[in-house]
Amino acid sequence: MARKTRGISRRAFVKSAVAIGGAAAVSACLDREGNPDVPSGPDDLSSYPTRQHAWNDSLMTSDVGNVMAPKHHLLLPFNYTGDTPTPDERETVEKTLQSLEHAYERSHNGLLFTMSYSPAYFDRFDESLPDSVDLPHPKALSSFEEPELEDYDAIIHLASDYGHVVLAAEEAIMGKQDTLNGHEMAASFEGTFEKAERRTGFVGEGIPAANQDVDGIPDGDPVPEDSPLFMGFMSGFSDNQATEDRVTIQDGPFAGGTTQHVSRIRLRLDDWYVEQNREERVAEMFCPFHAEEGLVEGAGHNLGTDSQVDGECADRIDEDARTYGRIGHSQKMASVRENGKPIILRRDFDSTDGGEAGVHFVSLHRGIGDFEKTREAMNGEKQVKESPAIKQKVNNGILEYMFVKHRANYLLPPRAHRALPTPAP
Ligand code: HEM
């Protein structure tokens, strides 16, 4: 791997501290972030939304109206240490989560988090999940991937614009510090959950550029400074996301919850940046029409709140496969819309875990079926069959550059049932 010598910027420093974790990282990160006053949450949490995943109202909105993801992320998968959860353990977990909510305001300036549970977790109970919950075990979603199919019991997703906030929250959850932002922790996960792993990452203009010295990204600093993600383009335009309502479970005991897919994707961007020119990248990320018309400037900030890959683009896909010999990622995805919008809400972020460029692809949907249907459209099977230029992974959106290493599915319950739920709470 090429190592470049350059002074370590604040953005790169905070990213590395989040990746390392631990008490020393918390204080180093706090110093680098200028010891900001991070607002606390209220004493009375009764005004908090029933949906754990209702983050959008607490996130920043860009000048043009896009909901902006928090900058720093931590995913902590856990295994439950007991046999079947007891009321005491449930109380301990709930008290831990409430302590986080008292400690930090529920916003990008404070802390946003969700806690969710896997099919493997629910398998320990005699009862089954209700029909209103679509939560199969994870599986491979293309013929050319062999991901590790995870069976951790639960996962917590912590997110904040401050690296030290997600790190300190992790320490407090694990019982390594008794106070958080000046508030006492009423409990911790110690003795109930074992942390199985830690996955870290970031999203936001400038952060990928500052952290591109990793495997999977070619020399020459190709990741542009204005890009919030490694591949050089913005993602998650507000009009190209499912609404929080669309992904919320409507009926049954888990109404107000959602389902979550968490995959770990490795990126190999040599060919993306070296073999391809910008026009080809635009064609493969968006669609050939966008490339031909020069619709995307820079990372795509000029597009506003909509990638402008519309139904017409989606309908033209067979013709584009024949005419241009390549089809776009968004173009394929746009075929799975309902009432003009996608059916999944993406909350993915980039990562340099293990010294490799990657994506932790976190998405929310009413049922896992909605994710599978969307992901299967990404395979472009019809065009692979009908157009000789379109191969399983080549000229087929961004599939050539991404490698799915892990997949996991979770039920993300409403707040009321977020602590060790039974299948019939
Ligand atoms: C390396 C990983 C990925 C990157 C860098 C990426 C990037 C992008 C970008 C730049 C767009 C266009 C802008 C936008 O609409 O937000 C987009 C659209 C989209 N992507 Fe991805 N994506 C990735 C993986 C995935 C995966 C695994 C899925 C799920 C199956 C997915 C689902 C979607 C959907 C649903 C859209 C919007 C389609 C529409 O407008 O109807 N993406 N992606």
Tab-separated table of C-alpha atoms and ligand atoms in Angstrom:
chain	number	residue	atom	x	y	z
A	1	MET	CA	0.000	0.000	0.000
A	2	ALA	CA	1.315	3.420	-0.868
A	3	ARG	CA	1.881	5.671	2.131
A	4	LYS	CA	1.921	9.344	1.467
A	5	THR	CA	3.548	11.794	3.789
A	6	ARG	CA	1.270	14.577	4.717
A	7	GLY	CA	0.438	16.393	7.921
A	8	ILE	CA	-2.502	14.779	9.607
A	9	SER	CA	-5.541	17.010	9.274
A	10	ARG	CA	-8.186	17.379	11.979
A	11	ARG	CA	-10.640	15.413	9.825
A	12	ALA	CA	-8.192	12.537	9.423
A	13	PHE	CA	-7.221	12.663	13.095
A	14	VAL	CA	-10.802	12.475	14.372
A	15	LYS	CA	-11.525	9.665	11.929
A	16	SER	CA	-8.546	7.650	13.201
A	17	ALA	CA	-9.480	8.269	16.839
A	18	VAL	CA	-12.998	6.944	16.153
A	19	ALA	CA	-11.478	3.922	14.439
A	20	ILE	CA	-9.230	3.186	17.425
A	21	GLY	CA	-11.680	3.844	20.276
A	22	GLY	CA	-11.065	3.761	24.011
A	23	ALA	CA	-10.653	6.401	26.708
A	24	ALA	CA	-7.439	7.886	25.290
A	25	ALA	CA	-9.098	8.311	21.892
A	26	VAL	CA	-12.064	10.082	23.524
A	27	SER	CA	-9.856	12.720	25.111
A	28	ALA	CA	-7.570	13.116	22.097
A	29	CYS	CA	-10.599	13.567	19.898
A	30	LEU	CA	-12.219	15.984	22.338
A	31	ASP	CA	-9.095	18.158	22.236
A	32	ARG	CA	-8.957	18.111	18.451
A	33	GLU	CA	-12.643	18.992	18.260
A	34	GLY	CA	-12.005	22.003	20.514
A	35	ASN	CA	-13.807	20.798	23.671
A	36	PRO	CA	-17.199	21.959	22.399
A	37	ASP	CA	-20.206	22.281	24.693
A	38	VAL	CA	-22.351	19.427	23.488
A	39	PRO	CA	-25.998	19.985	24.477
A	40	SER	CA	-27.573	17.516	26.942
A	41	GLY	CA	-30.901	15.770	26.462
A	42	PRO	CA	-33.958	16.542	28.625
A	43	ASP	CA	-34.705	15.003	32.069
A	44	ASP	CA	-38.145	14.080	30.804
A	45	LEU	CA	-37.953	11.955	27.665
A	46	SER	CA	-41.711	11.721	27.128
A	47	SER	CA	-41.624	14.100	24.153
A	48	TYR	CA	-39.222	11.824	22.247
A	49	PRO	CA	-40.552	10.179	19.069
A	50	THR	CA	-41.847	6.615	19.265
A	51	ARG	CA	-39.702	5.752	16.234
A	52	GLN	CA	-36.054	5.144	17.006
A	53	HIS	CA	-35.298	5.752	13.339
A	54	ALA	CA	-36.972	9.187	13.221
A	55	TRP	CA	-33.690	11.022	12.701
A	56	ASN	CA	-34.483	13.329	9.787
A	57	ASP	CA	-36.042	16.127	11.874
A	58	SER	CA	-32.927	16.148	14.073
A	59	LEU	CA	-30.438	16.326	11.218
A	60	MET	CA	-29.077	19.363	9.412
A	61	THR	CA	-30.598	20.300	6.102
A	62	SER	CA	-28.314	21.646	3.383
A	63	ASP	CA	-28.920	25.007	1.679
A	64	VAL	CA	-30.859	23.306	-1.087
A	65	GLY	CA	-32.862	21.078	1.249
A	66	ASN	CA	-31.042	17.732	1.437
A	67	VAL	CA	-31.048	15.964	4.806
A	68	MET	CA	-27.397	15.654	5.792
A	69	ALA	CA	-26.057	12.530	7.465
A	70	PRO	CA	-24.138	12.931	10.732
A	71	LYS	CA	-20.373	12.956	10.121
A	72	HIS	CA	-19.179	10.182	12.464
A	73	HIS	CA	-20.621	6.693	12.821
A	74	LEU	CA	-20.048	3.642	14.950
A	75	LEU	CA	-21.752	0.292	14.512
A	76	LEU	CA	-21.434	-2.049	17.482
A	77	PRO	CA	-22.733	-5.580	17.030
A	78	PHE	CA	-23.464	-7.413	20.299
A	79	ASN	CA	-24.086	-10.919	21.481
A	80	TYR	CA	-26.516	-11.400	24.343
A	81	THR	CA	-24.756	-13.281	27.128
A	82	GLY	CA	-27.788	-14.952	28.719
A	83	ASP	CA	-30.210	-17.604	27.649
A	84	THR	CA	-33.556	-15.810	27.557
A	85	PRO	CA	-33.815	-12.148	28.553
A	86	THR	CA	-35.186	-11.420	32.026
A	87	PRO	CA	-37.181	-8.339	33.149
A	88	ASP	CA	-34.111	-7.147	35.105
A	89	GLU	CA	-31.880	-7.332	32.055
A	90	ARG	CA	-34.506	-5.510	30.031
A	91	GLU	CA	-34.542	-2.750	32.603
A	92	THR	CA	-30.741	-2.536	32.572
A	93	VAL	CA	-30.624	-2.164	28.796
A	94	GLU	CA	-33.421	0.417	28.788
A	95	LYS	CA	-31.733	2.406	31.574
A	96	THR	CA	-28.462	2.404	29.623
A	97	LEU	CA	-30.167	3.722	26.506
A	98	GLN	CA	-32.109	6.345	28.477
A	99	SER	CA	-28.843	7.460	30.075
A	100	LEU	CA	-27.485	8.161	26.585
A	101	GLU	CA	-30.601	10.206	25.853
A	102	HIS	CA	-30.220	12.285	29.038
A	103	ALA	CA	-26.526	12.824	28.360
A	104	TYR	CA	-26.784	14.135	24.812
A	105	GLU	CA	-29.397	16.043	22.851
A	106	ARG	CA	-31.052	13.850	20.256
A	107	SER	CA	-29.517	15.529	17.217
A	108	HIS	CA	-26.500	15.627	14.922
A	109	ASN	CA	-24.966	18.086	17.441
A	110	GLY	CA	-25.499	15.542	20.188
A	111	LEU	CA	-26.117	11.839	19.624
A	112	LEU	CA	-28.458	9.837	17.409
A	113	PHE	CA	-28.670	6.088	17.840
A	114	THR	CA	-30.764	3.013	17.096
A	115	MET	CA	-30.751	-0.446	18.682
A	116	SER	CA	-31.935	-3.409	16.632
A	117	TYR	CA	-32.220	-7.224	16.874
A	118	SER	CA	-31.461	-10.036	14.455
A	119	PRO	CA	-33.473	-13.111	13.419
A	120	ALA	CA	-30.884	-15.182	15.369
A	121	TYR	CA	-31.801	-13.239	18.523
A	122	PHE	CA	-35.508	-13.992	18.055
A	123	ASP	CA	-34.832	-17.684	17.338
A	124	ARG	CA	-34.288	-18.320	21.083
A	125	PHE	CA	-37.959	-17.686	21.919
A	126	ASP	CA	-40.771	-20.236	21.612
A	127	GLU	CA	-43.068	-17.701	19.963
A	128	SER	CA	-42.469	-16.446	16.431
A	129	LEU	CA	-42.397	-12.878	15.247
A	130	PRO	CA	-45.809	-11.638	14.028
A	131	ASP	CA	-46.637	-11.648	10.304
A	132	SER	CA	-46.383	-7.853	10.342
A	133	VAL	CA	-42.587	-8.213	10.688
A	134	ASP	CA	-40.682	-9.326	7.577
A	135	LEU	CA	-37.305	-10.398	9.018
A	136	PRO	CA	-35.668	-13.370	7.279
A	137	HIS	CA	-32.111	-14.475	8.017
A	138	PRO	CA	-29.635	-12.750	5.692
A	139	LYS	CA	-28.659	-14.379	2.394
A	140	ALA	CA	-26.430	-13.714	-0.606
A	141	LEU	CA	-28.211	-11.369	-3.025
A	142	SER	CA	-26.302	-11.999	-6.231
A	143	SER	CA	-24.830	-15.057	-7.879
A	144	PHE	CA	-21.293	-13.595	-7.621
A	145	GLU	CA	-21.088	-12.719	-3.927
A	146	GLU	CA	-20.248	-14.909	-0.967
A	147	PRO	CA	-20.764	-12.695	2.047
A	148	GLU	CA	-20.411	-13.841	5.604
A	149	LEU	CA	-24.001	-14.100	6.838
A	150	GLU	CA	-23.940	-12.696	10.342
A	151	ASP	CA	-25.895	-13.858	13.335
A	152	TYR	CA	-24.978	-11.343	16.019
A	153	ASP	CA	-27.923	-10.787	18.362
A	154	ALA	CA	-28.150	-7.022	18.216
A	155	ILE	CA	-26.496	-3.950	16.805
A	156	ILE	CA	-26.341	-0.344	17.905
A	157	HIS	CA	-25.753	2.439	15.386
A	158	LEU	CA	-24.292	5.576	17.009
A	159	ALA	CA	-23.995	8.779	14.986
A	160	SER	CA	-22.953	12.363	15.668
A	161	ASP	CA	-21.170	15.273	14.044
A	162	TYR	CA	-18.621	14.892	16.870
A	163	GLY	CA	-16.246	11.937	16.908
A	164	HIS	CA	-15.733	12.185	20.655
A	165	VAL	CA	-19.482	11.845	21.269
A	166	VAL	CA	-19.813	8.449	19.578
A	167	LEU	CA	-16.618	7.281	21.286
A	168	ALA	CA	-17.666	8.407	24.765
A	169	ALA	CA	-21.115	6.865	24.253
A	170	GLU	CA	-19.427	3.566	23.389
A	171	GLU	CA	-17.285	3.712	26.556
A	172	ALA	CA	-20.334	4.469	28.699
A	173	ILE	CA	-22.449	1.706	27.138
A	174	MET	CA	-19.672	-0.767	27.886
A	175	GLY	CA	-19.454	0.346	31.537
A	176	LYS	CA	-16.012	1.906	31.088
A	177	GLN	CA	-17.097	5.346	32.291
A	178	ASP	CA	-19.709	6.233	34.901
A	179	THR	CA	-20.628	9.630	33.587
A	180	LEU	CA	-21.349	10.907	30.123
A	181	ASN	CA	-21.315	14.615	29.276
A	182	GLY	CA	-21.632	15.315	32.999
A	183	HIS	CA	-24.582	12.953	33.479
A	184	GLU	CA	-24.432	9.792	35.531
A	185	MET	CA	-24.955	6.521	33.648
A	186	ALA	CA	-27.752	4.657	35.457
A	187	ALA	CA	-26.597	1.328	33.969
A	188	SER	CA	-24.448	-0.269	31.269
A	189	PHE	CA	-24.494	-3.315	28.979
A	190	GLU	CA	-21.788	-5.029	31.036
A	191	GLY	CA	-22.953	-8.519	31.953
A	192	THR	CA	-25.849	-8.460	29.454
A	193	PHE	CA	-24.215	-7.881	26.110
A	194	GLU	CA	-20.743	-8.644	24.804
A	195	LYS	CA	-19.405	-6.360	22.120
A	196	ALA	CA	-18.595	-8.584	19.137
A	197	GLU	CA	-16.864	-6.040	16.908
A	198	ARG	CA	-16.641	-2.356	16.189
A	199	ARG	CA	-17.189	-0.796	12.788
A	200	THR	CA	-16.513	2.825	12.194
A	201	GLY	CA	-16.929	5.398	9.507
A	202	PHE	CA	-17.778	8.838	8.271
A	203	VAL	CA	-19.602	10.827	5.669
A	204	GLY	CA	-19.297	14.469	4.732
A	205	GLU	CA	-17.551	16.796	2.363
A	206	GLY	CA	-13.780	16.651	2.731
A	207	ILE	CA	-13.586	13.679	5.122
A	208	PRO	CA	-13.134	10.979	2.423
A	209	ALA	CA	-10.496	13.137	0.673
A	210	ALA	CA	-8.587	13.526	3.948
A	211	ASN	CA	-8.693	9.773	4.545
A	212	GLN	CA	-7.973	8.346	1.096
A	213	ASP	CA	-4.546	6.920	1.906
A	214	VAL	CA	-5.862	3.359	2.255
A	215	ASP	CA	-6.009	0.117	0.317
A	216	GLY	CA	-8.580	0.234	-2.436
A	217	ILE	CA	-7.887	3.835	-3.467
A	218	PRO	CA	-5.224	4.433	-6.099
A	219	ASP	CA	-2.324	6.850	-5.652
A	220	GLY	CA	-2.675	10.469	-6.679
A	221	ASP	CA	-5.427	11.505	-4.250
A	222	PRO	CA	-8.249	10.959	-6.733
A	223	VAL	CA	-11.087	11.478	-4.228
A	224	PRO	CA	-12.282	15.055	-4.739
A	225	GLU	CA	-12.367	17.455	-1.800
A	226	ASP	CA	-16.063	18.314	-2.373
A	227	SER	CA	-17.217	14.707	-2.219
A	228	PRO	CA	-18.926	13.352	0.910
A	229	LEU	CA	-18.109	9.761	-0.160
A	230	PHE	CA	-15.113	7.878	-1.603
A	231	MET	CA	-16.645	7.317	-5.038
A	232	GLY	CA	-16.718	11.027	-5.740
A	233	PHE	CA	-20.449	11.750	-5.779
A	234	MET	CA	-23.107	12.787	-3.310
A	235	SER	CA	-25.658	10.221	-2.404
A	236	GLY	CA	-28.944	10.358	-0.562
A	237	PHE	CA	-30.630	13.298	-2.293
A	238	SER	CA	-33.808	13.902	-0.310
A	239	ASP	CA	-36.122	13.102	-3.247
A	240	ASN	CA	-34.244	9.842	-3.881
A	241	GLN	CA	-34.789	8.460	-0.415
A	242	ALA	CA	-37.813	6.666	0.996
A	243	THR	CA	-39.559	8.743	3.656
A	244	GLU	CA	-39.393	7.638	7.285
A	245	ASP	CA	-43.147	6.932	7.005
A	246	ARG	CA	-42.620	4.635	4.025
A	247	VAL	CA	-40.118	2.478	5.905
A	248	THR	CA	-42.130	2.281	9.141
A	249	ILE	CA	-43.935	-0.929	10.116
A	250	GLN	CA	-47.638	-0.077	10.220
A	251	ASP	CA	-49.307	-2.865	12.209
A	252	GLY	CA	-48.817	-5.244	15.080
A	253	PRO	CA	-46.731	-4.936	18.241
A	254	PHE	CA	-43.737	-3.519	16.348
A	255	ALA	CA	-45.735	-0.737	14.615
A	256	GLY	CA	-43.505	2.340	14.652
A	257	GLY	CA	-40.406	0.199	14.081
A	258	THR	CA	-38.622	-0.671	10.839
A	259	THR	CA	-36.208	-3.277	9.513
A	260	GLN	CA	-32.530	-2.675	8.903
A	261	HIS	CA	-29.973	-4.244	6.586
A	262	VAL	CA	-26.307	-3.860	7.485
A	263	SER	CA	-23.689	-4.934	4.991
A	264	ARG	CA	-19.976	-4.373	4.821
A	265	ILE	CA	-18.766	-3.590	1.326
A	266	ARG	CA	-15.138	-3.402	0.302
A	267	LEU	CA	-14.301	-0.822	-2.364
A	268	ARG	CA	-11.579	-1.254	-4.985
A	269	LEU	CA	-11.468	2.004	-6.856
A	270	ASP	CA	-8.349	1.574	-9.037
A	271	ASP	CA	-10.310	0.984	-12.200
A	272	TRP	CA	-12.975	3.488	-11.127
A	273	TYR	CA	-10.479	6.331	-10.926
A	274	VAL	CA	-7.616	5.221	-13.194
A	275	GLU	CA	-9.203	3.385	-16.111
A	276	GLN	CA	-12.311	5.491	-16.356
A	277	ASN	CA	-12.766	9.138	-17.101
A	278	ARG	CA	-15.266	11.338	-15.340
A	279	GLU	CA	-17.920	10.927	-18.022
A	280	GLU	CA	-17.746	7.155	-17.664
A	281	ARG	CA	-18.025	7.461	-13.885
A	282	VAL	CA	-21.125	9.648	-14.238
A	283	ALA	CA	-22.633	7.126	-16.675
A	284	GLU	CA	-22.028	4.228	-14.305
A	285	MET	CA	-23.132	5.983	-11.128
A	286	PHE	CA	-26.127	7.883	-12.547
A	287	CYS	CA	-26.964	7.017	-16.175
A	288	PRO	CA	-25.475	7.478	-19.669
A	289	PHE	CA	-27.864	10.367	-20.398
A	290	HIS	CA	-26.504	12.340	-17.419
A	291	ALA	CA	-22.992	11.776	-18.762
A	292	GLU	CA	-23.824	12.776	-22.309
A	293	GLU	CA	-25.644	15.935	-21.254
A	294	GLY	CA	-23.003	16.861	-18.639
A	295	LEU	CA	-25.710	17.136	-15.985
A	296	VAL	CA	-23.510	16.385	-12.974
A	297	GLU	CA	-21.076	19.056	-11.817
A	298	GLY	CA	-18.444	18.088	-9.245
A	299	ALA	CA	-19.929	15.740	-6.669
A	300	GLY	CA	-23.437	16.575	-7.890
A	301	HIS	CA	-24.286	19.493	-5.615
A	302	ASN	CA	-25.779	21.279	-8.638
A	303	LEU	CA	-28.533	18.662	-8.886
A	304	GLY	CA	-30.451	20.034	-5.878
A	305	THR	CA	-32.614	17.608	-3.965
A	306	ASP	CA	-33.031	15.119	-6.798
A	307	SER	CA	-30.483	13.067	-8.717
A	308	GLN	CA	-32.717	13.748	-11.754
A	309	VAL	CA	-32.478	10.099	-12.675
A	310	ASP	CA	-36.184	9.774	-13.306
A	311	GLY	CA	-38.697	7.239	-14.571
A	312	GLU	CA	-37.715	8.086	-18.147
A	313	CYS	CA	-34.081	7.191	-17.381
A	314	ALA	CA	-35.229	3.918	-15.875
A	315	ASP	CA	-37.409	3.165	-18.915
A	316	ARG	CA	-34.521	3.839	-21.302
A	317	ILE	CA	-32.260	1.262	-19.688
A	318	ASP	CA	-32.466	-1.426	-22.403
A	319	GLU	CA	-31.838	1.154	-25.102
A	320	ASP	CA	-28.897	2.608	-23.114
A	321	ALA	CA	-27.418	-0.864	-22.694
A	322	ARG	CA	-27.501	-1.271	-26.496
A	323	THR	CA	-26.416	2.256	-27.400
A	324	TYR	CA	-23.780	3.029	-24.779
A	325	GLY	CA	-22.758	-0.462	-23.653
A	326	ARG	CA	-23.193	0.493	-20.014
A	327	ILE	CA	-25.970	1.171	-17.546
A	328	GLY	CA	-26.082	3.312	-14.422
A	329	HIS	CA	-26.424	2.372	-10.753
A	330	SER	CA	-29.165	4.928	-10.008
A	331	GLN	CA	-30.854	4.096	-13.306
A	332	LYS	CA	-31.263	0.446	-12.247
A	333	MET	CA	-32.350	1.395	-8.740
A	334	ALA	CA	-34.959	3.815	-10.087
A	335	SER	CA	-36.931	0.873	-11.490
A	336	VAL	CA	-37.962	-0.111	-7.959
A	337	ARG	CA	-39.740	3.110	-7.023
A	338	GLU	CA	-43.201	3.385	-5.587
A	339	ASN	CA	-45.102	6.650	-6.169
A	340	GLY	CA	-41.945	8.083	-7.675
A	341	LYS	CA	-39.687	7.348	-4.687
A	342	PRO	CA	-37.380	4.519	-3.600
A	343	ILE	CA	-38.704	2.105	-0.965
A	344	ILE	CA	-35.535	2.029	1.121
A	345	LEU	CA	-33.971	4.755	3.254
A	346	ARG	CA	-30.165	4.696	2.961
A	347	ARG	CA	-28.065	5.604	5.969
A	348	ASP	CA	-24.757	4.238	4.700
A	349	PHE	CA	-21.335	5.677	5.372
A	350	ASP	CA	-17.727	5.167	4.270
A	351	SER	CA	-15.046	3.443	6.287
A	352	THR	CA	-11.328	2.754	6.461
A	353	ASP	CA	-11.680	-0.131	8.928
A	354	GLY	CA	-8.807	-2.573	8.525
A	355	GLY	CA	-6.917	-0.036	6.386
A	356	GLU	CA	-9.287	-0.696	3.473
A	357	ALA	CA	-11.703	1.650	1.751
A	358	GLY	CA	-15.212	0.421	2.370
A	359	VAL	CA	-18.851	1.201	2.898
A	360	HIS	CA	-21.015	0.179	5.826
A	361	PHE	CA	-24.294	0.028	3.951
A	362	VAL	CA	-27.050	0.604	6.495
A	363	SER	CA	-30.561	0.852	5.106
A	364	LEU	CA	-34.092	0.959	6.513
A	365	HIS	CA	-37.252	-0.499	4.982
A	366	ARG	CA	-40.694	-1.637	6.091
A	367	GLY	CA	-39.644	-5.232	5.453
A	368	ILE	CA	-36.409	-6.942	4.408
A	369	GLY	CA	-38.257	-7.948	1.196
A	370	ASP	CA	-38.139	-4.288	0.118
A	371	PHE	CA	-34.361	-4.289	0.522
A	372	GLU	CA	-33.939	-7.592	-1.327
A	373	LYS	CA	-36.100	-6.400	-4.215
A	374	THR	CA	-34.054	-3.191	-4.508
A	375	ARG	CA	-30.725	-4.996	-4.234
A	376	GLU	CA	-31.723	-7.589	-6.796
A	377	ALA	CA	-32.530	-4.821	-9.297
A	378	MET	CA	-28.893	-3.750	-8.946
A	379	ASN	CA	-27.843	-7.025	-10.615
A	380	GLY	CA	-29.274	-5.790	-13.946
A	381	GLU	CA	-30.050	-9.385	-14.892
A	382	LYS	CA	-32.251	-8.579	-17.876
A	383	GLN	CA	-29.586	-6.370	-19.493
A	384	VAL	CA	-26.863	-8.949	-18.736
A	385	LYS	CA	-28.940	-11.514	-20.584
A	386	GLU	CA	-29.879	-9.307	-23.523
A	387	SER	CA	-26.904	-6.991	-24.121
A	388	PRO	CA	-23.488	-8.493	-24.804
A	389	ALA	CA	-21.649	-5.416	-23.450
A	390	ILE	CA	-23.284	-5.656	-20.026
A	391	LYS	CA	-21.626	-8.304	-17.890
A	392	GLN	CA	-22.488	-9.452	-14.391
A	393	LYS	CA	-20.027	-6.979	-12.926
A	394	VAL	CA	-18.711	-4.952	-15.858
A	395	ASN	CA	-20.426	-1.937	-17.464
A	396	ASN	CA	-23.163	-2.677	-14.957
A	397	GLY	CA	-23.383	0.334	-12.640
A	398	ILE	CA	-20.869	0.179	-9.790
A	399	LEU	CA	-20.787	-3.586	-9.242
A	400	GLU	CA	-17.236	-3.887	-10.581
A	401	TYR	CA	-15.855	-1.772	-7.757
A	402	MET	CA	-17.673	-3.152	-4.713
A	403	PHE	CA	-17.364	-6.468	-2.907
A	404	VAL	CA	-19.946	-7.466	-0.326
A	405	LYS	CA	-18.169	-9.095	2.600
A	406	HIS	CA	-20.885	-9.322	5.268
A	407	ARG	CA	-24.647	-9.163	5.402
A	408	ALA	CA	-27.001	-8.915	8.373
A	409	ASN	CA	-30.706	-8.205	8.895
A	410	TYR	CA	-32.256	-6.650	11.982
A	411	LEU	CA	-35.631	-5.593	13.382
A	412	LEU	CA	-35.383	-2.046	14.637
A	413	PRO	CA	-38.257	-1.843	17.128
A	414	PRO	CA	-40.106	1.297	18.205
A	415	ARG	CA	-38.502	2.980	21.242
A	416	ALA	CA	-40.941	1.263	23.612
A	417	HIS	CA	-39.596	-2.187	22.670
A	418	ARG	CA	-35.949	-1.441	22.043
A	419	ALA	CA	-34.650	-3.275	25.145
A	420	LEU	CA	-34.355	-7.050	24.606
A	421	PRO	CA	-37.866	-7.470	23.149
A	422	THR	CA	-39.735	-10.765	22.964
A	423	PRO	CA	-41.300	-11.565	19.566
A	424	ALA	CA	-44.687	-10.615	21.059
A	425	PRO	CA	-44.086	-7.647	23.380
B	1	HEM	C1	-20.623	1.401	-2.891
B	1	HEM	C2	-21.847	1.518	-2.573
B	1	HEM	C3	-22.808	2.537	-3.100
B	1	HEM	C4	-22.598	3.833	-3.505
B	1	HEM	C5	-21.305	4.621	-3.483
B	1	HEM	C6	-23.870	4.335	-3.962
B	1	HEM	C7	-24.054	5.608	-4.451
B	1	HEM	C8	-25.246	6.063	-4.970
B	1	HEM	C9	-25.422	7.335	-5.621
B	1	HEM	C10	-24.332	8.373	-5.855
B	1	HEM	C11	-26.719	7.419	-5.989
B	1	HEM	C12	-27.364	8.582	-6.767
B	1	HEM	C13	-27.747	9.674	-5.858
B	1	HEM	C14	-28.965	9.357	-5.035
B	1	HEM	O1	-30.014	9.085	-5.588
B	1	HEM	O2	-28.825	9.358	-3.813
B	1	HEM	C15	-27.397	6.226	-5.528
B	1	HEM	C16	-28.726	5.966	-5.660
B	1	HEM	C17	-29.363	4.884	-5.088
B	1	HEM	N1	-28.756	3.795	-4.525
B	1	HEM	FE1	-26.762	3.541	-4.246
B	1	HEM	N2	-24.815	3.361	-3.816
B	1	HEM	C18	-24.205	2.252	-3.307
B	1	HEM	C19	-24.792	1.048	-3.025
B	1	HEM	C20	-26.146	0.836	-3.018
B	1	HEM	C21	-26.788	-0.360	-2.547
B	1	HEM	C22	-26.080	-1.595	-1.998
B	1	HEM	C23	-28.125	-0.152	-2.651
B	1	HEM	C24	-29.249	-1.065	-2.266
B	1	HEM	C25	-29.619	-2.058	-2.739
B	1	HEM	C26	-28.329	1.166	-3.209
B	1	HEM	C27	-29.533	1.742	-3.455
B	1	HEM	C28	-29.733	2.953	-4.055
B	1	HEM	C29	-31.050	3.532	-4.317
B	1	HEM	C30	-32.386	2.953	-3.916
B	1	HEM	C31	-30.810	4.749	-4.967
B	1	HEM	C32	-31.853	5.768	-5.431
B	1	HEM	C33	-32.567	5.292	-6.659
B	1	HEM	C34	-33.682	6.198	-7.058
B	1	HEM	O3	-33.453	7.383	-7.275
B	1	HEM	O4	-34.803	5.691	-7.190
B	1	HEM	N3	-27.111	1.724	-3.429
B	1	HEM	N4	-26.465	5.414	-4.934
